Amino acid sequence: MNGVNDALAILEGTPQVLRALLTDTPADLLGATDGEWTALDVVAHLASLDPFTLERRVRAIVEGSEPPLPEIDEHELLARSGYAGLPLDQLLSDFATRRASIVAWLRQLTPTDLNRFGNHQSVGRLTAAEIINHKAWHDLSHIQQICRIIAAAPDALSGPMRQFH
């Protein structure tokens, strides 16, 4: 089914991975930045995108006839979402609830639904399955980003052990 089952498993598991990774992480590491975002900002970013990039785009494709899929300004979307600045527990809970609902809906799609096309403003024709697979990659990429952010402080203090990178 176009790798969608694997992608859905990743999408379903992301909130639990983030909770396990971040719940006991010290506040100073949660507030550390990679030059752009903190770990909390990344979680807020993931939560703010779901309704637009995952749910609305796939729904438009499934319900429409090759609908246009406009670009999204991710920074503006995050600012408007209300997720920026929320406490970690609330952010993770809201994200998990919303993601579970979206994944449950996505699991009901048929192979025909998944192979329908939309027209993305930048990349052209793409299927619902391609959006779902991209979103799974996007989650994993941001999990890696969070790991790099929170690993930077202990790494900087690891002295000569850094040679083992």
CSV table of C-alpha atoms in Angstrom, one decimal:
chain,number,residue,atom,x,y,z
A,1,MET,CA,0.0,0.0,0.0
A,2,ASN,CA,2.7,2.5,-1.1
A,3,GLY,CA,4.6,2.2,2.2
A,4,VAL,CA,1.7,3.9,3.9
A,5,ASN,CA,1.3,1.3,6.7
A,6,ASP,CA,4.9,1.9,7.7
A,7,ALA,CA,4.5,5.7,7.5
A,8,LEU,CA,1.3,5.5,9.6
A,9,ALA,CA,3.1,3.5,12.3
A,10,ILE,CA,5.8,6.2,12.4
A,11,LEU,CA,3.2,9.0,12.5
A,12,GLU,CA,1.3,7.1,15.3
A,13,GLY,CA,4.4,6.6,17.3
A,14,THR,CA,5.9,10.0,17.1
A,15,PRO,CA,4.0,11.5,20.1
A,16,GLN,CA,5.1,8.6,22.4
A,17,VAL,CA,8.7,8.9,21.2
A,18,LEU,CA,8.7,12.6,21.9
A,19,ARG,CA,7.1,12.1,25.4
A,20,ALA,CA,9.7,9.4,26.2
A,21,LEU,CA,12.6,11.6,24.9
A,22,LEU,CA,11.5,14.9,26.5
A,23,THR,CA,9.5,14.3,29.7
A,24,ASP,CA,12.6,14.0,32.0
A,25,THR,CA,14.9,16.2,30.0
A,26,PRO,CA,16.2,19.1,32.1
A,27,ALA,CA,14.6,22.5,31.4
A,28,ASP,CA,17.9,24.1,30.3
A,29,LEU,CA,18.2,21.4,27.6
A,30,LEU,CA,14.6,21.9,26.5
A,31,GLY,CA,15.4,25.6,26.1
A,32,ALA,CA,18.6,25.1,24.2
A,33,THR,CA,18.6,26.1,20.6
A,34,ASP,CA,20.1,24.9,17.4
A,35,GLY,CA,20.3,28.5,16.2
A,36,GLU,CA,16.7,28.5,15.1
A,37,TRP,CA,14.5,26.4,17.4
A,38,THR,CA,14.4,24.8,20.8
A,39,ALA,CA,13.2,21.2,21.3
A,40,LEU,CA,9.9,22.7,22.5
A,41,ASP,CA,9.6,24.8,19.3
A,42,VAL,CA,10.1,21.7,17.2
A,43,VAL,CA,7.3,19.9,19.0
A,44,ALA,CA,5.0,22.9,18.6
A,45,HIS,CA,6.0,23.0,14.9
A,46,LEU,CA,5.0,19.4,14.4
A,47,ALA,CA,1.7,19.9,16.2
A,48,SER,CA,0.9,23.1,14.3
A,49,LEU,CA,1.4,21.5,10.9
A,50,ASP,CA,-0.7,18.4,11.3
A,51,PRO,CA,-4.1,20.0,10.6
A,52,PHE,CA,-2.8,21.6,7.4
A,53,THR,CA,-0.2,19.4,5.9
A,54,LEU,CA,-1.5,16.0,6.9
A,55,GLU,CA,-5.2,16.3,7.4
A,56,ARG,CA,-6.4,19.1,5.1
A,57,ARG,CA,-4.2,18.2,2.2
A,58,VAL,CA,-5.0,14.5,2.2
A,59,ARG,CA,-8.7,15.2,2.7
A,60,ALA,CA,-8.6,17.7,-0.2
A,61,ILE,CA,-7.1,15.1,-2.4
A,62,VAL,CA,-9.4,12.3,-1.3
A,63,GLU,CA,-12.5,14.5,-1.7
A,64,GLY,CA,-11.5,16.6,-4.7
A,65,SER,CA,-10.4,16.3,-8.2
A,66,GLU,CA,-6.7,17.0,-8.3
A,67,PRO,CA,-7.1,20.0,-5.9
A,68,PRO,CA,-4.5,22.8,-5.6
A,69,LEU,CA,-2.3,22.4,-2.5
A,70,PRO,CA,-0.9,25.8,-1.7
A,71,GLU,CA,2.4,26.5,0.1
A,72,ILE,CA,2.3,27.0,3.8
A,73,ASP,CA,4.4,29.4,5.8
A,74,GLU,CA,5.5,27.1,8.6
A,75,HIS,CA,6.7,30.0,10.8
A,76,GLU,CA,3.5,32.0,10.4
A,77,LEU,CA,1.4,28.8,11.0
A,78,LEU,CA,3.3,28.1,14.2
A,79,ALA,CA,2.8,31.7,15.4
A,80,ARG,CA,-0.9,31.5,14.8
A,81,SER,CA,-1.4,28.0,16.2
A,82,GLY,CA,-1.1,28.9,19.9
A,83,TYR,CA,1.3,26.0,20.4
A,84,ALA,CA,4.4,28.2,20.8
A,85,GLY,CA,5.1,28.7,24.5
A,86,LEU,CA,2.8,26.0,25.8
A,87,PRO,CA,4.1,23.8,28.7
A,88,LEU,CA,5.7,20.6,27.5
A,89,ASP,CA,3.0,18.3,29.0
A,90,GLN,CA,0.1,20.2,27.4
A,91,LEU,CA,1.9,20.4,24.1
A,92,LEU,CA,2.6,16.7,24.0
A,93,SER,CA,-0.9,15.9,25.1
A,94,ASP,CA,-2.5,18.1,22.5
A,95,PHE,CA,-0.2,16.7,19.8
A,96,ALA,CA,-0.9,13.1,20.8
A,97,THR,CA,-4.7,13.6,20.8
A,98,ARG,CA,-4.8,15.4,17.4
A,99,ARG,CA,-2.3,13.0,15.8
A,100,ALA,CA,-4.2,9.9,17.0
A,101,SER,CA,-7.4,11.3,15.5
A,102,ILE,CA,-5.7,12.0,12.1
A,103,VAL,CA,-4.0,8.7,11.9
A,104,ALA,CA,-7.3,6.8,12.7
A,105,TRP,CA,-8.9,8.7,9.8
A,106,LEU,CA,-5.9,8.0,7.5
A,107,ARG,CA,-6.1,4.2,8.3
A,108,GLN,CA,-9.6,4.2,6.8
A,109,LEU,CA,-8.4,5.3,3.4
A,110,THR,CA,-8.5,2.9,0.5
A,111,PRO,CA,-5.7,2.2,-2.0
A,112,THR,CA,-7.7,4.2,-4.5
A,113,ASP,CA,-7.8,7.1,-2.1
A,114,LEU,CA,-4.1,6.9,-1.4
A,115,ASN,CA,-3.3,7.0,-5.1
A,116,ARG,CA,-5.4,10.1,-5.9
A,117,PHE,CA,-3.5,13.3,-6.8
A,118,GLY,CA,-3.3,16.9,-5.7
A,119,ASN,CA,-1.3,19.7,-7.3
A,120,HIS,CA,1.2,21.2,-4.9
A,121,GLN,CA,2.2,24.8,-5.6
A,122,SER,CA,5.9,24.0,-5.6
A,123,VAL,CA,6.3,20.3,-6.5
A,124,GLY,CA,3.4,19.6,-8.8
A,125,ARG,CA,1.3,16.4,-8.7
A,126,LEU,CA,1.6,14.3,-5.7
A,127,THR,CA,-0.5,11.5,-4.2
A,128,ALA,CA,-2.1,11.2,-0.8
A,129,ALA,CA,0.4,8.4,-0.1
A,130,GLU,CA,3.3,10.6,-0.9
A,131,ILE,CA,2.1,13.2,1.5
A,132,ILE,CA,1.7,10.6,4.3
A,133,ASN,CA,5.2,9.2,3.6
A,134,HIS,CA,6.8,12.6,3.5
A,135,LYS,CA,5.1,13.5,6.8
A,136,ALA,CA,6.6,10.3,8.4
A,137,TRP,CA,10.1,11.4,7.1
A,138,HIS,CA,9.4,14.9,8.4
A,139,ASP,CA,8.6,13.6,11.9
A,140,LEU,CA,11.8,11.5,12.0
A,141,SER,CA,13.9,14.4,10.7
A,142,HIS,CA,12.6,16.6,13.5
A,143,ILE,CA,13.2,13.8,16.1
A,144,GLN,CA,16.8,13.8,15.0
A,145,GLN,CA,16.9,17.6,15.3
A,146,ILE,CA,15.6,17.4,18.8
A,147,CYS,CA,18.2,14.8,19.7
A,148,ARG,CA,21.0,17.0,18.3
A,149,ILE,CA,19.7,20.0,20.3
A,150,ILE,CA,19.6,18.2,23.6
A,151,ALA,CA,22.8,16.3,23.0
A,152,ALA,CA,24.8,19.5,22.3
A,153,ALA,CA,25.3,20.5,26.0
A,154,PRO,CA,26.6,17.1,27.3
A,155,ASP,CA,28.7,16.7,24.2
A,156,ALA,CA,30.4,20.0,24.7
A,157,LEU,CA,31.3,18.9,28.2
A,158,SER,CA,32.6,15.4,27.2
A,159,GLY,CA,36.2,16.5,26.9
A,160,PRO,CA,38.5,14.2,25.0
A,161,MET,CA,35.7,11.6,24.7
A,162,ARG,CA,34.5,13.7,21.7
A,163,GLN,CA,37.1,11.9,19.6
A,164,PHE,CA,34.8,8.9,19.5
A,165,HIS,CA,32.1,10.7,17.4
